[in-house]
């Protein structure tokens, strides 16, 4: 039988950096929430609150429209 490992809580990067409002122009911050393929990481991975996750997702989508961030790449 497999041993259960204790859950490692992910540190909230926005709270650690003191960010209250997520801005779509802050590309270096937004890149921390993207995977290597350009997909938005889930709350389970990022450790954000639901409100912060929505702000980050909206900011990433706006930054993609302005061509500051890549869209998810196609896998084949």
Short mmCIF file of N, CA and C in Angstrom, two decimals, residues 11-70:
data_model
loop_
_atom_site.label_atom_id
_atom_site.label_comp_id
_atom_site.label_asym_id
_atom_site.label_seq_id
_atom_site.Cartn_x
_atom_site.Cartn_y
_atom_site.Cartn_z
N UNK A 11 2.50 28.47 -1.94
CA UNK A 11 2.54 29.83 -1.43
C UNK A 11 1.84 30.75 -2.41
N UNK A 12 0.98 31.62 -1.88
CA UNK A 12 0.26 32.59 -2.69
C UNK A 12 1.25 33.67 -3.15
N UNK A 13 1.60 33.66 -4.44
CA UNK A 13 2.61 34.60 -4.95
C UNK A 13 2.15 36.04 -4.88
N UNK A 14 0.85 36.28 -5.06
CA UNK A 14 0.35 37.66 -5.01
C UNK A 14 0.44 38.21 -3.60
N UNK A 15 0.09 37.42 -2.61
CA UNK A 15 0.17 37.86 -1.22
C UNK A 15 1.62 38.07 -0.80
N UNK A 16 2.50 37.19 -1.28
CA UNK A 16 3.92 37.29 -0.93
C UNK A 16 4.54 38.57 -1.50
N UNK A 17 4.14 38.94 -2.73
CA UNK A 17 4.68 40.14 -3.37
C UNK A 17 3.93 41.41 -2.97
N UNK A 18 2.81 41.26 -2.25
CA UNK A 18 2.04 42.42 -1.83
C UNK A 18 1.20 43.03 -2.94
N UNK A 19 0.82 42.22 -3.93
CA UNK A 19 0.02 42.71 -5.06
C UNK A 19 -1.45 42.66 -4.68
N UNK A 20 -2.14 43.81 -4.81
CA UNK A 20 -3.58 43.84 -4.51
C UNK A 20 -4.41 43.81 -5.78
N UNK A 21 -3.94 44.48 -6.84
CA UNK A 21 -4.65 44.50 -8.12
C UNK A 21 -3.72 43.96 -9.19
N UNK A 22 -4.21 43.00 -9.95
CA UNK A 22 -3.41 42.38 -11.01
C UNK A 22 -3.58 43.22 -12.29
N UNK A 23 -2.46 43.66 -12.85
CA UNK A 23 -2.49 44.50 -14.05
C UNK A 23 -2.04 43.68 -15.25
N UNK A 24 -2.73 43.83 -16.37
CA UNK A 24 -2.40 43.04 -17.56
C UNK A 24 -1.08 43.46 -18.18
N UNK A 25 -0.57 44.64 -17.81
CA UNK A 25 0.70 45.12 -18.36
C UNK A 25 1.91 44.56 -17.61
N UNK A 26 1.69 43.95 -16.45
CA UNK A 26 2.77 43.37 -15.65
C UNK A 26 3.06 41.95 -16.14
N UNK A 27 3.78 41.85 -17.24
CA UNK A 27 3.99 40.58 -17.92
C UNK A 27 4.87 39.64 -17.10
N UNK A 28 5.84 40.17 -16.38
CA UNK A 28 6.73 39.30 -15.61
C UNK A 28 5.97 38.58 -14.50
N UNK A 29 5.00 39.26 -13.89
CA UNK A 29 4.18 38.61 -12.87
C UNK A 29 3.25 37.58 -13.50
N UNK A 30 2.64 37.92 -14.64
CA UNK A 30 1.68 37.03 -15.27
C UNK A 30 2.34 35.76 -15.81
N UNK A 31 3.60 35.85 -16.22
CA UNK A 31 4.31 34.67 -16.74
C UNK A 31 4.47 33.58 -15.68
N UNK A 32 4.44 33.97 -14.40
CA UNK A 32 4.55 32.98 -13.32
C UNK A 32 3.31 32.09 -13.25
N UNK A 33 2.21 32.55 -13.83
CA UNK A 33 0.96 31.80 -13.78
C UNK A 33 0.66 31.07 -15.08
N UNK A 34 1.63 31.01 -15.98
CA UNK A 34 1.48 30.29 -17.25
C UNK A 34 2.39 29.06 -17.25
N UNK A 35 1.91 27.98 -17.87
CA UNK A 35 2.75 26.80 -18.04
C UNK A 35 3.72 27.04 -19.19
N UNK A 36 4.62 26.09 -19.41
CA UNK A 36 5.58 26.24 -20.50
C UNK A 36 4.90 26.21 -21.86
N UNK A 37 3.71 25.64 -21.93
CA UNK A 37 2.95 25.61 -23.18
C UNK A 37 2.02 26.80 -23.34
N UNK A 38 1.99 27.69 -22.35
CA UNK A 38 1.17 28.89 -22.46
C UNK A 38 -0.21 28.79 -21.84
N UNK A 39 -0.48 27.71 -21.12
CA UNK A 39 -1.79 27.54 -20.49
C UNK A 39 -1.79 28.17 -19.11
N UNK A 40 -2.95 28.65 -18.67
CA UNK A 40 -3.09 29.24 -17.35
C UNK A 40 -3.09 28.12 -16.31
N UNK A 41 -2.25 28.26 -15.29
CA UNK A 41 -2.17 27.25 -14.23
C UNK A 41 -3.40 27.34 -13.33
N UNK A 42 -3.80 26.20 -12.78
CA UNK A 42 -5.00 26.13 -11.96
C UNK A 42 -4.74 26.68 -10.56
N UNK A 43 -5.81 26.94 -9.84
CA UNK A 43 -5.72 27.41 -8.46
C UNK A 43 -5.01 26.41 -7.57
N UNK A 44 -5.23 25.15 -7.84
CA UNK A 44 -4.62 24.08 -7.07
C UNK A 44 -3.09 24.17 -7.16
N UNK A 45 -2.60 24.61 -8.30
CA UNK A 45 -1.16 24.73 -8.51
C UNK A 45 -0.63 26.07 -8.01
N UNK A 46 -1.36 27.16 -8.27
CA UNK A 46 -0.86 28.49 -7.94
C UNK A 46 -1.09 28.89 -6.49
N UNK A 47 -2.11 28.33 -5.84
CA UNK A 47 -2.39 28.68 -4.45
C UNK A 47 -3.11 29.99 -4.28
N UNK A 48 -3.73 30.49 -5.33
CA UNK A 48 -4.44 31.77 -5.25
C UNK A 48 -5.86 31.56 -4.70
N UNK A 49 -6.45 32.67 -4.26
CA UNK A 49 -7.85 32.63 -3.86
C UNK A 49 -8.70 32.67 -5.13
N UNK A 50 -9.99 32.32 -5.06
CA UNK A 50 -10.82 32.35 -6.27
C UNK A 50 -10.88 33.73 -6.92
N UNK A 51 -10.95 34.78 -6.12
CA UNK A 51 -11.00 36.14 -6.67
C UNK A 51 -9.69 36.49 -7.37
N UNK A 52 -8.57 36.13 -6.76
CA UNK A 52 -7.27 36.40 -7.37
C UNK A 52 -7.08 35.60 -8.65
N UNK A 53 -7.56 34.35 -8.66
CA UNK A 53 -7.43 33.51 -9.85
C UNK A 53 -8.22 34.10 -11.02
N UNK A 54 -9.41 34.64 -10.73
CA UNK A 54 -10.20 35.29 -11.79
C UNK A 54 -9.50 36.53 -12.31
N UNK A 55 -8.91 37.33 -11.40
CA UNK A 55 -8.18 38.53 -11.82
C UNK A 55 -6.99 38.15 -12.70
N UNK A 56 -6.26 37.12 -12.31
CA UNK A 56 -5.09 36.68 -13.07
C UNK A 56 -5.52 36.18 -14.45
N UNK A 57 -6.58 35.38 -14.49
CA UNK A 57 -7.05 34.83 -15.77
C UNK A 57 -7.49 35.94 -16.72
N UNK A 58 -8.21 36.93 -16.20
CA UNK A 58 -8.67 38.06 -17.02
C UNK A 58 -7.48 38.87 -17.50
N UNK A 59 -6.51 39.10 -16.62
CA UNK A 59 -5.32 39.88 -17.00
C UNK A 59 -4.51 39.14 -18.07
N UNK A 60 -4.39 37.82 -17.95
CA UNK A 60 -3.65 37.04 -18.95
C UNK A 60 -4.36 37.11 -20.29
N UNK A 61 -5.68 37.00 -20.28
CA UNK A 61 -6.44 37.06 -21.53
C UNK A 61 -6.31 38.43 -22.19
N UNK A 62 -6.31 39.50 -21.39
CA UNK A 62 -6.11 40.84 -21.95
C UNK A 62 -4.71 41.00 -22.51
N UNK A 63 -3.71 40.48 -21.80
CA UNK A 63 -2.33 40.58 -22.27
C UNK A 63 -2.14 39.77 -23.55
N UNK A 64 -2.85 38.66 -23.69
CA UNK A 64 -2.77 37.88 -24.94
C UNK A 64 -3.35 38.67 -26.10
N UNK A 65 -4.46 39.36 -25.86
CA UNK A 65 -5.07 40.17 -26.92
C UNK A 65 -4.14 41.29 -27.37
N UNK A 66 -3.35 41.82 -26.45
CA UNK A 66 -2.41 42.90 -26.76
C UNK A 66 -1.07 42.36 -27.24
N UNK A 67 -0.97 41.05 -27.44
CA UNK A 67 0.22 40.38 -27.96
C UNK A 67 1.41 40.49 -27.01
N UNK A 68 1.15 40.56 -25.70
CA UNK A 68 2.24 40.57 -24.73
C UNK A 68 2.56 39.17 -24.23
N UNK A 69 1.56 38.28 -24.30
CA UNK A 69 1.74 36.89 -23.87
C UNK A 69 1.27 35.95 -24.98
N UNK A 70 1.83 34.74 -25.02
CA UNK A 70 1.43 33.80 -26.08
C UNK A 70 0.11 33.11 -25.77
#
